[in-house]
PDB file of N, CA, C and O in Angstrom:
ATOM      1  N   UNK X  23       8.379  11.213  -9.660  1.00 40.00           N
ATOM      2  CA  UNK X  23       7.267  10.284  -9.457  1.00 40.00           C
ATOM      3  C   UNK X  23       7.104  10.020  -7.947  1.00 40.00           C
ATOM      4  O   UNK X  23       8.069   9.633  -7.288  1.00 40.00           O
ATOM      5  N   UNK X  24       5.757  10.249  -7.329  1.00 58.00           N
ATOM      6  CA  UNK X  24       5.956  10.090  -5.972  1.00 58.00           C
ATOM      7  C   UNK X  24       5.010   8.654  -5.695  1.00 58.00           C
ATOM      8  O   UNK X  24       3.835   8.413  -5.970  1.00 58.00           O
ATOM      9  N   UNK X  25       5.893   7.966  -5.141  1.00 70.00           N
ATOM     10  CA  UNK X  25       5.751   6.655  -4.538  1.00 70.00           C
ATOM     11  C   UNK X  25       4.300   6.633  -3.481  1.00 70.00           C
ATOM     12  O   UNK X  25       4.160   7.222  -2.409  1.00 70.00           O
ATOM     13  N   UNK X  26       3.272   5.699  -4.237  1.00 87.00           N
ATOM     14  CA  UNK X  26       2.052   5.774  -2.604  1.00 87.00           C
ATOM     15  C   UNK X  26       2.385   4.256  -2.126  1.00 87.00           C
ATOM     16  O   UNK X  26       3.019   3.245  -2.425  1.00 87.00           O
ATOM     17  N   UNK X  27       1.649   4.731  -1.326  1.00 86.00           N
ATOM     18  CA  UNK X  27       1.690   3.363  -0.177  1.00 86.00           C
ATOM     19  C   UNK X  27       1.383   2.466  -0.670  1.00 86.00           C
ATOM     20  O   UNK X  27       1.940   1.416  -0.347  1.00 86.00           O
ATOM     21  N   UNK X  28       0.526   2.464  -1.510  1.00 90.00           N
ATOM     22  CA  UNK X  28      -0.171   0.644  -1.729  1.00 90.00           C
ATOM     23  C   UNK X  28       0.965   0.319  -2.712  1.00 90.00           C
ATOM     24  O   UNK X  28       0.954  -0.895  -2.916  1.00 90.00           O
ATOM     25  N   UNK X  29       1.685   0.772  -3.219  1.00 92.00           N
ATOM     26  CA  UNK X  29       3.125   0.665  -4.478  1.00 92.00           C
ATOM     27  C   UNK X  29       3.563   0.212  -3.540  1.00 92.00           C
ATOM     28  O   UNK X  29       3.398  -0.967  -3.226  1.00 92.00           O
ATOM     29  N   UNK X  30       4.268   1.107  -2.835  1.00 92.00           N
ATOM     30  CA  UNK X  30       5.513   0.688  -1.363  1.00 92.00           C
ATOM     31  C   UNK X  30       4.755  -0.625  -1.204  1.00 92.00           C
ATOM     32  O   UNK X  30       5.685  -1.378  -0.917  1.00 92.00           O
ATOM     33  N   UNK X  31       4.072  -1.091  -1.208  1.00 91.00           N
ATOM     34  CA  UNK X  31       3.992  -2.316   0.259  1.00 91.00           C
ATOM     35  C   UNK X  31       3.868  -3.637  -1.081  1.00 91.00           C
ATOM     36  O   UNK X  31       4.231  -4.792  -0.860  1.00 91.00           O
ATOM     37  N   UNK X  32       3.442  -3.298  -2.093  1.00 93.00           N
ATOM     38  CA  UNK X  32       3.549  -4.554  -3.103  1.00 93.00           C
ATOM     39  C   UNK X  32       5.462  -4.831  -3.272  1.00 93.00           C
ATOM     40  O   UNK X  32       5.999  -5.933  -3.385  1.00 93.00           O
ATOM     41  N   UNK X  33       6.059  -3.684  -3.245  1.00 92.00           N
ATOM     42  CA  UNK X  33       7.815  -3.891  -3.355  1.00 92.00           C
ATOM     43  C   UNK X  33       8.013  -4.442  -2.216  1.00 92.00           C
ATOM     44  O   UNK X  33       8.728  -5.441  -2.303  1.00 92.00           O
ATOM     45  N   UNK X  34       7.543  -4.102  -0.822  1.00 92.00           N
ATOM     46  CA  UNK X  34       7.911  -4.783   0.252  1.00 92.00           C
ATOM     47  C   UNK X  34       7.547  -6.037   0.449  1.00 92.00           C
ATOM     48  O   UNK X  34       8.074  -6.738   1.313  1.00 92.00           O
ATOM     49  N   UNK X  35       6.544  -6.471  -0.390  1.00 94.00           N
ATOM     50  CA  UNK X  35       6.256  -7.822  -0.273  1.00 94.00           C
ATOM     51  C   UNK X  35       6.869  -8.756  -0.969  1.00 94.00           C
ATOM     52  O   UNK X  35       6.949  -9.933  -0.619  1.00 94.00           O
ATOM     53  N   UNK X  36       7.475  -8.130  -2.305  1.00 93.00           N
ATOM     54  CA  UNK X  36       7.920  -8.868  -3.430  1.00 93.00           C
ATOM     55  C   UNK X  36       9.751  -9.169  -2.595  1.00 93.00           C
ATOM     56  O   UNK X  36      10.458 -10.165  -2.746  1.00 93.00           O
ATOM     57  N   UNK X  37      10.062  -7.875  -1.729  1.00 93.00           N
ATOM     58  CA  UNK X  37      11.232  -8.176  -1.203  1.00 93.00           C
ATOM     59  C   UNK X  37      11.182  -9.422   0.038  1.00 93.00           C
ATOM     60  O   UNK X  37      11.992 -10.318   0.274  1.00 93.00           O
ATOM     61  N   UNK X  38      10.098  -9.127   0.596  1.00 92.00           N
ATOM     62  CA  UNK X  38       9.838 -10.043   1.705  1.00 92.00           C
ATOM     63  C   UNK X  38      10.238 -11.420   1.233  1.00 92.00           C
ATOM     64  O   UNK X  38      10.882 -12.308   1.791  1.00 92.00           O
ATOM     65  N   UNK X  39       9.652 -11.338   0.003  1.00 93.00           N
ATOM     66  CA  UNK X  39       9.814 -13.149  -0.649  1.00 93.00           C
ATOM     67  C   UNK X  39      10.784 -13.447  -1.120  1.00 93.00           C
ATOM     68  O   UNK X  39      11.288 -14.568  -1.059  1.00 93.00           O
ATOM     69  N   UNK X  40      11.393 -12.117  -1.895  1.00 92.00           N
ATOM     70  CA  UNK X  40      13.369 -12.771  -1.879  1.00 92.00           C
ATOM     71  C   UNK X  40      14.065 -13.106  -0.809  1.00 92.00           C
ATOM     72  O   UNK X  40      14.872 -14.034  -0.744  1.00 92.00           O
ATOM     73  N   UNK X  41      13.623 -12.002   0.455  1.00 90.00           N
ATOM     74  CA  UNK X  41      14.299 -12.534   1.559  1.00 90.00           C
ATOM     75  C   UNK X  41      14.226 -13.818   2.154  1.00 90.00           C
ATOM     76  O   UNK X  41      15.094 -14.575   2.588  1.00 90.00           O
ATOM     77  N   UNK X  42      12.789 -13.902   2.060  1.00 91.00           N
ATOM     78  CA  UNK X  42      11.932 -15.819   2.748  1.00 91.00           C
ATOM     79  C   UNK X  42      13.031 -16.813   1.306  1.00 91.00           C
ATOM     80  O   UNK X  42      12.842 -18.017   1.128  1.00 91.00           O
ATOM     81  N   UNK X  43      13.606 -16.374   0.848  1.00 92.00           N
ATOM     82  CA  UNK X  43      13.827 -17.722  -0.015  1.00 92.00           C
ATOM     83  C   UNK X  43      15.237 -17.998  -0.173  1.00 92.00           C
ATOM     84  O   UNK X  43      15.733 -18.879  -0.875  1.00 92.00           O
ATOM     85  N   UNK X  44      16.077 -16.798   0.855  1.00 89.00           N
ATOM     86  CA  UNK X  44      17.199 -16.908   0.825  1.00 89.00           C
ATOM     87  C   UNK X  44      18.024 -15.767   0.411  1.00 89.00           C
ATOM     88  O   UNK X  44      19.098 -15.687   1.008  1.00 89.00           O
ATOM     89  N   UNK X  45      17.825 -15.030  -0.307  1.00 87.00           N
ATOM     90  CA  UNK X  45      18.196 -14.049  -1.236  1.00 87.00           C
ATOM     91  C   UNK X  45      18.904 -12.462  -0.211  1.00 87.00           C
ATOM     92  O   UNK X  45      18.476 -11.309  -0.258  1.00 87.00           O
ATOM     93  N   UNK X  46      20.063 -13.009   0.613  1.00 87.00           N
ATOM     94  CA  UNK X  46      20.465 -11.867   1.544  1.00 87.00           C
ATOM     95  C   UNK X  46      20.525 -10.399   1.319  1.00 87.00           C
ATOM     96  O   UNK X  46      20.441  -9.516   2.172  1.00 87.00           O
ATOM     97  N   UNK X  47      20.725 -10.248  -0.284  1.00 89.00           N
ATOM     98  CA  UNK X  47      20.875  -9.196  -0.998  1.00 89.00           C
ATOM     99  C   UNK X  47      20.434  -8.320  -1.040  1.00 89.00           C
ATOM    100  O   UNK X  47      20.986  -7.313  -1.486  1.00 89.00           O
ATOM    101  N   UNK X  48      18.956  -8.373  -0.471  1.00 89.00           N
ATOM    102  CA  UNK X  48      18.092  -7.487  -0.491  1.00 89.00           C
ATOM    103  C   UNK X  48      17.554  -6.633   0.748  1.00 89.00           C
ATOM    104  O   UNK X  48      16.676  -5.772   0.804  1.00 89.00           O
ATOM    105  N   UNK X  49      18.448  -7.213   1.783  1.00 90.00           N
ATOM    106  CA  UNK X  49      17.992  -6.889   3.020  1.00 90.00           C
ATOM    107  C   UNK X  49      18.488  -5.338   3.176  1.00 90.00           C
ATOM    108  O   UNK X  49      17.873  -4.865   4.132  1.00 90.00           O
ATOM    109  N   UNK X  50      19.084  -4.678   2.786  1.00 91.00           N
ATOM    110  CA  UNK X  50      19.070  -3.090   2.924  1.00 91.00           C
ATOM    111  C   UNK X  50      17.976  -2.284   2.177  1.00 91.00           C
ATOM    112  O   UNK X  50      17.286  -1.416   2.713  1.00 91.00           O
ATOM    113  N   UNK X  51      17.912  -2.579   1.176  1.00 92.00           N
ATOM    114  CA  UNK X  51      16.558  -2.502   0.385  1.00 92.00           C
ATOM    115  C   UNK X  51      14.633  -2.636   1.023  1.00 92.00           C
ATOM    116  O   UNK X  51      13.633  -1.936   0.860  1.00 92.00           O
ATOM    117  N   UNK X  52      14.897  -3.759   1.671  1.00 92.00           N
ATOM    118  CA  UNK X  52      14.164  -4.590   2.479  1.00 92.00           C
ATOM    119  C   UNK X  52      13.582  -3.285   3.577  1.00 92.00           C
ATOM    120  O   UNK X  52      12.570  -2.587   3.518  1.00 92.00           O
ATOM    121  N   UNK X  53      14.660  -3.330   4.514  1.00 93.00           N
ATOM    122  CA  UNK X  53      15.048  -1.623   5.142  1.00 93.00           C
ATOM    123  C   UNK X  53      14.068  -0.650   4.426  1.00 93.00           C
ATOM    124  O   UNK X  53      12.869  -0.693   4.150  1.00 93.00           O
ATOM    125  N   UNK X  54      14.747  -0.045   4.301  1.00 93.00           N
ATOM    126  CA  UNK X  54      14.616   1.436   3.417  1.00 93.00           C
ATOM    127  C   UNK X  54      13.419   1.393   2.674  1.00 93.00           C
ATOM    128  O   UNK X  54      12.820   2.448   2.885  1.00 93.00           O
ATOM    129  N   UNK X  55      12.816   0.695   1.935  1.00 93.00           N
ATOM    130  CA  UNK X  55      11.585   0.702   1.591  1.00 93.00           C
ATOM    131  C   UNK X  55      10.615   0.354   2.897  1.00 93.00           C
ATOM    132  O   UNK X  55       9.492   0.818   2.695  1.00 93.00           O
ATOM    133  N   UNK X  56      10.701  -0.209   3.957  1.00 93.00           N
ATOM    134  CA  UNK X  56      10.127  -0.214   5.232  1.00 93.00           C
ATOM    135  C   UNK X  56       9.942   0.903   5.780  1.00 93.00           C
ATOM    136  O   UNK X  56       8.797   1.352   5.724  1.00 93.00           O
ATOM    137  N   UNK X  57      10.858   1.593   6.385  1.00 93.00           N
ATOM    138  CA  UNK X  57      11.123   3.359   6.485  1.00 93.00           C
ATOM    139  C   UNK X  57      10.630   4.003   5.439  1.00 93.00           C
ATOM    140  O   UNK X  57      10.352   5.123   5.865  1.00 93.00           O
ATOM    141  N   UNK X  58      10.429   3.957   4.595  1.00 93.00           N
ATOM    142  CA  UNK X  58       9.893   4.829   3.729  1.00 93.00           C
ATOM    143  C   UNK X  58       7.943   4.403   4.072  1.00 93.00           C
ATOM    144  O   UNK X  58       7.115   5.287   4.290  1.00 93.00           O
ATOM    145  N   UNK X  59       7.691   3.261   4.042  1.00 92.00           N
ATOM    146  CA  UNK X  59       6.330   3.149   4.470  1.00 92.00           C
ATOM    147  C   UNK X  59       5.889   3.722   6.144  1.00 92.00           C
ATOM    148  O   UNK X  59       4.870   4.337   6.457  1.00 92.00           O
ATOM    149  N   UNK X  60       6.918   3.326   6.952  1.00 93.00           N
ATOM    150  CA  UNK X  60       6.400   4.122   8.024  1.00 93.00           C
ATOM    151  C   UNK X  60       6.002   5.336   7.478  1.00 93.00           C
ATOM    152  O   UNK X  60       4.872   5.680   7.132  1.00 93.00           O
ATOM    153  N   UNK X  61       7.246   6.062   7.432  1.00 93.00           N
ATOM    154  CA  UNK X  61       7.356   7.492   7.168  1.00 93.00           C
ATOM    155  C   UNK X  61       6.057   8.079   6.636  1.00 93.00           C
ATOM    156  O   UNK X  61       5.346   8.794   7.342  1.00 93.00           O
ATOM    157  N   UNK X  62       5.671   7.674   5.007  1.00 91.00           N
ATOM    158  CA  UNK X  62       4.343   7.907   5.285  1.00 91.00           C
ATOM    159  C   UNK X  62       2.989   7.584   5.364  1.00 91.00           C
ATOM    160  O   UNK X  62       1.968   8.053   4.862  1.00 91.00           O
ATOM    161  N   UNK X  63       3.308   6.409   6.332  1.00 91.00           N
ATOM    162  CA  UNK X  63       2.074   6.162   7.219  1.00 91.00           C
ATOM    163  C   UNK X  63       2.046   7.273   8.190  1.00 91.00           C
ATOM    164  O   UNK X  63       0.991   7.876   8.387  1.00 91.00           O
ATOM    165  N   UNK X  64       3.259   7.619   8.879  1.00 91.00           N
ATOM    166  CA  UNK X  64       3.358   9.076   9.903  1.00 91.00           C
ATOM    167  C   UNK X  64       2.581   9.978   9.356  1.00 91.00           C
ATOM    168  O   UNK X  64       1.754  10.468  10.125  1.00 91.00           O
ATOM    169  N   UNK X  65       2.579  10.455   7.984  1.00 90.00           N
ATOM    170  CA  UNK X  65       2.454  12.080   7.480  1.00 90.00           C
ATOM    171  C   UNK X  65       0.703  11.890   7.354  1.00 90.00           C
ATOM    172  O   UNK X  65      -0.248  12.640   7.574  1.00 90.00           O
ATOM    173  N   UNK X  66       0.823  10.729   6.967  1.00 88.00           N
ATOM    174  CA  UNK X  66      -0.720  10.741   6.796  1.00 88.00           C
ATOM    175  C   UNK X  66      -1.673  10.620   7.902  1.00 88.00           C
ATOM    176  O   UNK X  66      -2.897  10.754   7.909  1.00 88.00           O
ATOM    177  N   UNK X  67      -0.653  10.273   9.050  1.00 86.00           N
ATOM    178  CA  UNK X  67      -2.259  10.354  10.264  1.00 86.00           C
ATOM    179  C   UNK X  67      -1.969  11.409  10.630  1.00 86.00           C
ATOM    180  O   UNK X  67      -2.983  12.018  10.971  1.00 86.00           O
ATOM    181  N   UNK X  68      -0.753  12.191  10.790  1.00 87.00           N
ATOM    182  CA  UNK X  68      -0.114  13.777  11.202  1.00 87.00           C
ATOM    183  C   UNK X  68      -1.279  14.256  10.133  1.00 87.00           C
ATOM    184  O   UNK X  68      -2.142  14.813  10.812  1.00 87.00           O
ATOM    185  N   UNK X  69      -1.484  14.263   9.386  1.00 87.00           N
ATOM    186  CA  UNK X  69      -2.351  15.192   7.934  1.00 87.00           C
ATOM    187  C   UNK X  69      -4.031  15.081   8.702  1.00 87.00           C
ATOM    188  O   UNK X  69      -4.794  16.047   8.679  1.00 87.00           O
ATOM    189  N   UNK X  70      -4.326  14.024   9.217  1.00 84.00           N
ATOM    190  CA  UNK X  70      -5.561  14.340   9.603  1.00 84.00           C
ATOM    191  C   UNK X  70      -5.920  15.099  10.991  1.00 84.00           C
ATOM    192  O   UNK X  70      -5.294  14.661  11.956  1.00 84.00           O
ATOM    193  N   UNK X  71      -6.846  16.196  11.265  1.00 82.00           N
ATOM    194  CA  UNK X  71      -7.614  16.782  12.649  1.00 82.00           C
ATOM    195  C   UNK X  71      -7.287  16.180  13.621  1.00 82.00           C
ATOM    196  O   UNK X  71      -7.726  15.034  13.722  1.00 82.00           O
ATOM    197  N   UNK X  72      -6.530  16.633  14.541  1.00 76.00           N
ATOM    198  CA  UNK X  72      -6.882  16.086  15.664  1.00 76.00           C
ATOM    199  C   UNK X  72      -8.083  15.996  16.194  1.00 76.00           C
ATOM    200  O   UNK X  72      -8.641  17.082  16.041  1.00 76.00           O
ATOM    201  N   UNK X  73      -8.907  15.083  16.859  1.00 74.00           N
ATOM    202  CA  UNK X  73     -10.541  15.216  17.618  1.00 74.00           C
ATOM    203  C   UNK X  73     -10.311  16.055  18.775  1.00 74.00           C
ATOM    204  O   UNK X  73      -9.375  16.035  19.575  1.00 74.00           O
ATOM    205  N   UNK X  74     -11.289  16.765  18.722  1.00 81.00           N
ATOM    206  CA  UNK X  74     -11.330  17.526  19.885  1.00 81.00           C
ATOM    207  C   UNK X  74     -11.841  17.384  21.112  1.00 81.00           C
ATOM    208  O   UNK X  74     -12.942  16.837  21.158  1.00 81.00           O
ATOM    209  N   UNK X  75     -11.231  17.807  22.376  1.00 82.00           N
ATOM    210  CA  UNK X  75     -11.498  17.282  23.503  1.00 82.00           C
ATOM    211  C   UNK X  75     -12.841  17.228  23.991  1.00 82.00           C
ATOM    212  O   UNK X  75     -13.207  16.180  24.523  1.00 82.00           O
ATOM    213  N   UNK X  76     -13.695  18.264  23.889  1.00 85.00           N
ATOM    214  CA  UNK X  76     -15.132  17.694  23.587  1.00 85.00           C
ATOM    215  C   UNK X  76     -15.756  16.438  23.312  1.00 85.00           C
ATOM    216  O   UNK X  76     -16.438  15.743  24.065  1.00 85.00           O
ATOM    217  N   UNK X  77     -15.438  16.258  22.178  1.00 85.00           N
ATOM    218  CA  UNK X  77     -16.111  15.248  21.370  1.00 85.00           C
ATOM    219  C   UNK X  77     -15.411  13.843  22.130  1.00 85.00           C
ATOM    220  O   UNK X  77     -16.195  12.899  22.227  1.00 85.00           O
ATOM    221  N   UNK X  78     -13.885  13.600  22.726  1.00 85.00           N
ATOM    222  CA  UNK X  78     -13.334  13.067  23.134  1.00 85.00           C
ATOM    223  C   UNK X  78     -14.437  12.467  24.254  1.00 85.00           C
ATOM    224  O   UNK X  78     -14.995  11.370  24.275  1.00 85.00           O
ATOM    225  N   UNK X  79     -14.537  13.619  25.188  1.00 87.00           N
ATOM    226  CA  UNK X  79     -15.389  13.423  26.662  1.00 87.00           C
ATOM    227  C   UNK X  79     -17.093  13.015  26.039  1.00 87.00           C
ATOM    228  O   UNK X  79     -17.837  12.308  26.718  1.00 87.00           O
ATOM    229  N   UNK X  80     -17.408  13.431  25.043  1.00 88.00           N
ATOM    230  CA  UNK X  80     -19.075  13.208  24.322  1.00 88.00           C
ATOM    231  C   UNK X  80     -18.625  11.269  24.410  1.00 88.00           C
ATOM    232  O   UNK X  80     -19.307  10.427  24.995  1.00 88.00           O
ATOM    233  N   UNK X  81     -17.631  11.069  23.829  1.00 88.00           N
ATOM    234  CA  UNK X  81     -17.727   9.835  23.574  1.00 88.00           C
ATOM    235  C   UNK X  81     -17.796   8.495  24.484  1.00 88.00           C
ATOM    236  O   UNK X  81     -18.397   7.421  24.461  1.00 88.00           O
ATOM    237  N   UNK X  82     -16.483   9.408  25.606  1.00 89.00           N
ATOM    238  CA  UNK X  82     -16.366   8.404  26.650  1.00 89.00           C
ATOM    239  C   UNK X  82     -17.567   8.496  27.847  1.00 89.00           C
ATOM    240  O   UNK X  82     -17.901   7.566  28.582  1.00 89.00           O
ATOM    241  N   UNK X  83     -17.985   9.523  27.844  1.00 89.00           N
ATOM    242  CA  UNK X  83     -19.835   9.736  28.544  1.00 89.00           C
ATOM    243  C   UNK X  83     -20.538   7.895  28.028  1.00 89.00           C
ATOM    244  O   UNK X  83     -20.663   6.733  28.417  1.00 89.00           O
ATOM    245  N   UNK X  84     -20.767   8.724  27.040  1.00 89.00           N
ATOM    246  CA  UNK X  84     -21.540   7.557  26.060  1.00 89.00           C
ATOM    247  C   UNK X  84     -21.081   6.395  26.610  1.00 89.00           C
ATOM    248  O   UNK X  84     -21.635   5.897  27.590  1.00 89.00           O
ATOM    249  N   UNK X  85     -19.941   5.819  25.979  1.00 87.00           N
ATOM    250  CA  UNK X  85     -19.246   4.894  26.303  1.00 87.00           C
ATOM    251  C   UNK X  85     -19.971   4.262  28.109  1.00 87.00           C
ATOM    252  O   UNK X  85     -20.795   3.360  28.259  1.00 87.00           O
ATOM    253  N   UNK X  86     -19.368   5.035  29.124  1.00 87.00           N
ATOM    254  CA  UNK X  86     -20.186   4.633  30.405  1.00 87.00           C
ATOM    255  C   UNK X  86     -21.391   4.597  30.927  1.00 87.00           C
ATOM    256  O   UNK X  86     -21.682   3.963  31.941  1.00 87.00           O
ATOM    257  N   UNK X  87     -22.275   5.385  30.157  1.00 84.00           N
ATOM    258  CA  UNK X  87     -23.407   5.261  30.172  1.00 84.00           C
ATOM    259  C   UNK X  87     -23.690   4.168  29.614  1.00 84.00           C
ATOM    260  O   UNK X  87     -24.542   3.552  30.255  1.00 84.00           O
ATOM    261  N   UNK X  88     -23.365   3.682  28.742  1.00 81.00           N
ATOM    262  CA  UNK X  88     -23.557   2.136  28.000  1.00 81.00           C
ATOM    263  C   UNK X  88     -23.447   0.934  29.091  1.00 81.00           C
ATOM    264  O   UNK X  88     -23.800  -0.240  29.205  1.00 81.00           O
ATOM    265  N   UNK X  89     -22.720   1.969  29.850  1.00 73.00           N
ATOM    266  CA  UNK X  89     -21.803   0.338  30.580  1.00 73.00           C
ATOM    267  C   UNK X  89     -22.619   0.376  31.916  1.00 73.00           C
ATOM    268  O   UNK X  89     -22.693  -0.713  32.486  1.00 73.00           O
ATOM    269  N   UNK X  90     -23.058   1.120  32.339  1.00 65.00           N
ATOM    270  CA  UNK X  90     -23.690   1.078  33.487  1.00 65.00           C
ATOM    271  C   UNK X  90     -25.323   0.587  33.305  1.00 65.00           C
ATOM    272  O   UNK X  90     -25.970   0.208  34.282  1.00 65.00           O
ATOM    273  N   UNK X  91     -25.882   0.643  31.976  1.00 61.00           N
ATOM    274  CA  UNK X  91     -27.254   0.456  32.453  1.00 61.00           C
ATOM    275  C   UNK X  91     -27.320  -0.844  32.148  1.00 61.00           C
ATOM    276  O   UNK X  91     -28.320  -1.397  32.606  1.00 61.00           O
ATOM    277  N   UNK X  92     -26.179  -1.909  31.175  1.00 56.00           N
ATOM    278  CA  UNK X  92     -26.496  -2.527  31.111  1.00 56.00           C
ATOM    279  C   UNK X  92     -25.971  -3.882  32.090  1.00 56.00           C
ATOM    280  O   UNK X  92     -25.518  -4.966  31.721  1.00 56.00           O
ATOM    281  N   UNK X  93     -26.234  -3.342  33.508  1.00 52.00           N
ATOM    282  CA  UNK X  93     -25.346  -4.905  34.105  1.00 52.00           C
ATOM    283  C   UNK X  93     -26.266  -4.934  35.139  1.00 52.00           C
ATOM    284  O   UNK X  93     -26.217  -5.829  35.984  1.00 52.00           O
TER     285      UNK X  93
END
């Protein structure tokens, strides 16, 4: 069964609140389900295109052209 993110982060929250209430027990757990949400939060922006330097420079053009006509 592979674990998604919006799962991961309802366990991390439910741990968050054992921890807020005292409950030390859980703090390795706490951990490791944290790392596991980085992790893939990583894969998933690694998974998308990088923008290309083009479009990079199209944007920041834009961007100063914005900025200059209007002052």
């Amino acid at each position: 069964m592979e674990e998604t993110l919006e799962y991961l982060e309802q366990v991390l929250s439910g741990l968050r609140a054992k921890f807020a209430s005292g409950d030390k027990s859980v703090e390795a757990k706490l951990r490791a389900v944290s790392a596991k949400i980085d992790k893939l939060r990583l894969e998933k922006e690694l998974a998308q295109p990088a923008p290309k330097p083009v479009e990079i420079g199209k944007q920041i053009a834009k961007a100063l052209r914005r900025r200059s006509c209007c002052r």
